[in-house]
XYZ file of C-alpha atoms in Angstrom:
253
model
C 5.142 -13.476 -14.236
C 5.913 -11.045 -11.428
C 4.431 -9.348 -8.364
C 5.382 -6.476 -6.099
C 5.463 -7.011 -2.336
C 4.681 -3.748 -0.554
C 4.527 -2.849 3.109
C 3.360 0.214 5.051
C 6.307 1.302 7.202
C 7.572 4.368 9.060
C 4.412 4.386 11.165
C 6.207 4.853 14.486
C 8.402 7.668 15.786
C 12.113 7.114 16.372
C 11.511 7.739 20.081
C 9.209 4.699 20.173
C 11.474 2.496 18.051
C 10.873 1.338 14.500
C 9.122 -1.951 15.244
C 9.623 -4.559 12.533
C 10.685 -2.097 9.833
C 14.345 -3.081 9.531
C 13.557 -6.811 9.646
C 10.897 -6.525 6.924
C 12.710 -4.234 4.486
C 15.067 -6.872 2.946
C 12.123 -9.006 1.757
C 9.856 -6.408 0.118
C 10.188 -4.639 -3.223
C 8.357 -1.402 -2.393
C 7.664 0.560 0.779
C 4.824 2.955 1.583
C 6.126 5.544 4.039
C 3.764 7.238 6.501
C 3.827 10.984 5.878
C 3.289 12.358 9.382
C -0.497 12.784 9.448
C -1.905 9.429 10.596
C 1.533 8.329 11.843
C 5.247 8.975 11.461
C 7.328 12.144 11.662
C 10.119 13.844 9.654
C 12.951 11.860 11.250
C 11.130 8.575 10.715
C 10.470 9.446 7.063
C 14.156 10.223 6.578
C 15.304 7.017 8.276
C 12.830 4.855 6.337
C 13.955 6.418 3.054
C 17.578 5.630 3.892
C 16.703 2.059 4.853
C 14.841 1.609 1.559
C 17.865 2.842 -0.375
C 20.178 0.444 1.490
C 17.878 -2.485 0.706
C 17.172 -1.475 -2.921
C 13.462 -1.034 -2.185
C 11.239 1.286 -4.246
C 10.079 4.333 -2.271
C 6.468 5.499 -2.025
C 4.333 7.900 0.014
C 1.516 6.673 2.271
C -0.748 9.680 2.927
C -3.688 9.401 5.280
C -6.229 11.503 7.130
C -4.855 13.820 9.883
C -6.150 11.576 12.660
C -3.456 10.044 14.858
C -5.959 9.109 17.555
C -7.671 6.638 15.209
C -4.563 5.853 13.139
C -6.257 7.309 10.059
C -8.895 4.581 10.068
C -11.914 6.823 10.656
C -13.520 8.592 7.645
C -13.320 12.397 7.641
C -15.300 15.015 5.727
C -13.038 17.141 3.534
C -13.504 19.522 0.616
C -11.922 18.764 -2.757
C -9.486 21.630 -2.197
C -8.500 20.371 1.261
C -8.057 16.822 -0.024
C -5.862 17.942 -2.920
C -3.672 20.064 -0.643
C -3.373 17.234 1.878
C -2.212 14.740 -0.767
C 0.307 17.201 -2.230
C 1.617 18.138 1.224
C 2.145 14.587 2.453
C 3.417 12.982 -0.741
C 5.568 16.034 -1.414
C 7.325 15.551 1.926
C 8.355 11.976 1.115
C 9.346 13.016 -2.412
C 11.611 15.739 -0.999
C 13.191 13.364 1.521
C 13.880 10.786 -1.189
C 15.432 13.329 -3.540
C 17.575 14.807 -0.754
C 18.965 11.300 -0.202
C 19.734 10.862 -3.907
C 16.736 8.638 -4.700
C 13.307 9.054 -6.311
C 9.834 8.498 -4.984
C 8.101 6.063 -7.345
C 4.545 5.600 -6.101
C 1.716 6.770 -3.851
C -0.593 4.531 -1.816
C -3.364 5.925 0.358
C -3.835 4.822 3.966
C -6.734 3.486 5.994
C -10.085 5.245 5.677
C -8.759 7.446 2.869
C -7.845 4.307 0.892
C -11.189 2.618 1.561
C -13.312 5.675 0.775
C -11.488 6.374 -2.486
C -12.032 2.742 -3.469
C -15.779 3.372 -3.807
C -15.920 7.125 -4.618
C -15.054 7.984 -8.233
C -15.291 11.785 -7.843
C -12.981 11.723 -4.837
C -10.634 9.383 -6.687
C -10.399 11.737 -9.672
C -9.426 14.560 -7.319
C -6.691 12.383 -5.830
C -5.480 11.311 -9.270
C -5.195 14.939 -10.386
C -3.167 15.810 -7.285
C -0.766 12.907 -7.855
C -0.376 13.779 -11.549
C 0.333 17.408 -10.693
C 3.003 16.340 -8.213
C 4.706 13.974 -10.678
C 2.944 12.418 -13.654
C 5.417 9.509 -13.685
C 4.265 8.251 -10.277
C 2.428 4.941 -9.921
C -0.830 5.146 -7.956
C -1.523 2.005 -5.920
C -5.165 1.148 -5.240
C -7.495 -1.697 -4.345
C -7.966 -4.072 -7.256
C -11.198 -3.300 -9.100
C -11.712 -0.026 -7.238
C -12.897 3.383 -8.379
C -9.390 4.710 -7.715
C -7.930 2.294 -10.266
C -10.691 3.239 -12.714
C -10.001 6.955 -12.229
C -6.244 6.534 -12.686
C -6.693 4.571 -15.900
C -9.177 7.095 -17.282
C -6.730 9.918 -16.540
C -3.754 8.126 -18.074
C -1.906 7.763 -14.759
C 0.009 4.519 -14.251
C -1.618 2.438 -11.532
C -1.039 -0.827 -9.693
C -3.911 -3.061 -8.556
C -3.356 -4.129 -4.971
C -4.384 -7.319 -3.196
C -4.041 -8.218 0.468
C -2.478 -11.357 1.871
C -4.068 -11.079 5.304
C -7.523 -9.637 4.607
C -10.874 -11.227 3.764
C -12.886 -9.953 0.790
C -16.571 -9.179 0.364
C -18.417 -10.516 -2.685
C -18.064 -7.117 -4.402
C -14.267 -7.166 -4.108
C -14.031 -4.693 -1.229
C -12.242 -5.559 1.999
C -14.255 -6.934 4.898
C -14.367 -4.358 7.700
C -11.863 -5.017 10.470
C -14.690 -5.023 13.018
C -16.150 -8.175 11.419
C -14.971 -11.542 12.714
C -12.735 -13.236 10.146
C -11.753 -9.970 8.446
C -8.073 -10.479 9.242
C -6.424 -13.792 8.356
C -3.708 -15.394 10.473
C -2.947 -18.766 8.836
C 0.303 -18.061 6.975
C 0.110 -21.124 4.729
C -3.443 -20.210 3.705
C -2.401 -16.624 3.004
C 0.459 -17.750 0.769
C -1.831 -20.093 -1.171
C -4.348 -17.265 -1.619
C -1.693 -14.885 -2.924
C -0.374 -17.412 -5.444
C -3.920 -18.146 -6.612
C -4.671 -14.434 -7.010
C -1.585 -14.041 -9.192
C -1.951 -17.210 -11.278
C -5.736 -17.637 -11.533
C -6.818 -14.002 -10.996
C -9.496 -14.994 -8.477
C -9.918 -14.861 -4.701
C -12.390 -16.655 -2.451
C -14.645 -14.149 -0.683
C -15.726 -14.457 2.942
C -18.959 -16.122 1.712
C -17.022 -18.707 -0.316
C -17.661 -17.150 -3.708
C -14.830 -16.897 -6.258
C -14.467 -13.306 -7.445
C -12.171 -11.914 -10.169
C -9.143 -9.925 -9.051
C -6.051 -8.298 -10.545
C -2.790 -8.562 -8.637
C 0.050 -6.192 -9.481
C 1.136 -5.755 -5.876
C 0.432 -7.569 -2.617
C 0.297 -5.722 0.699
C 1.913 -7.105 3.826
C 0.976 -5.430 7.101
C 4.080 -4.932 9.204
C 2.406 -4.119 12.507
C 2.484 -7.595 14.027
C 5.361 -9.614 15.429
C 5.122 -12.412 12.840
C 5.344 -10.050 9.833
C 9.105 -10.440 9.180
C 8.860 -14.236 9.219
C 5.765 -14.204 6.998
C 7.099 -11.829 4.355
C 10.308 -13.861 4.101
C 8.286 -17.071 3.694
C 6.032 -15.435 1.086
C 8.953 -14.119 -0.960
C 10.558 -17.572 -0.948
C 7.280 -19.264 -1.953
C 6.735 -16.849 -4.841
C 10.220 -17.382 -6.194
C 9.773 -21.154 -5.878
C 6.662 -20.757 -8.073
C 8.685 -18.861 -10.672
C 7.047 -15.550 -9.771
C 9.556 -12.692 -9.722
C 9.316 -10.093 -6.948
C 9.809 -6.547 -8.231
C 8.210 -3.111 -7.812
C 5.354 -1.908 -10.028
C 6.519 0.163 -12.972
C 10.174 -0.653 -12.338
C 12.513 1.470 -10.219
C-alpha cells in the first residue's frame, strides 16, 4: 500500500522569500510548481526544480488562471483554444526548466479555480487532457478524486492520479467545500492524519454533513502556505510509514 504526498510550491517570488518551501520539500514525494500565471516567476521555478532534485522529489507543473490578484482562485471565461495554449505554455515552462537541470517533469496538477472548474466540466477536462497528452503522453494528470477530469483522463488513456486533501472538508457529492464556508478548511492535525489514513485504507471520507462517501486516494495534497505546514507534513509522513503505507510519487519517478 502506498500514497503520494504532494504540495503546491514555488508560489512566491525570490524577492519575497520562499516561505516554507525548503522546510517542506524533504517530507513530500512530489511537488507542483507554480508556472508564473497565478503565482511564481522564472527564477522561482528554476530554484524549486533544483530543490526538488536535491530532495529526490518528483517534479510537476501547477498551471492556473492568469489572475495574480485573486491567486488564481476566481473562475475565468476562456475559449478552448486559449485554455489549450495556456496549459501548454505553463506546463511547457516547467518541463523546460526540469530538462535544463537534467531532470524530467512527471505530472501536471491544475490550480485553484481551474482545478475546481475542471472537476465538474467534462468538455473542459477533455480539452485539458488533450493538451497534456500533446505535451508529453507519459505525464500523470492529477485531479480531484471522482472528478470529471479523472474520468476524461481515463477515457483518453492518459495516466491519472486521484487526489485527496488532508485539510479540506468535502461535500456529499465528493467536491470540496468552498473556502468561504465555515469549516471548509481543517486545522486539527491529528484529525487530518486520521482522515488521510482512513481515505487510503477504507476508501471513504466523512463529508461536512457527516455522511461517508467513497473516495480514491492516489495522492494527498498538503497546502504549504501556513506556518504549521512543515511540522504537519513531517508528522503525516511519519504516521503513514508507521501504518505500513509507503510514500512515493504517482507513476514512479
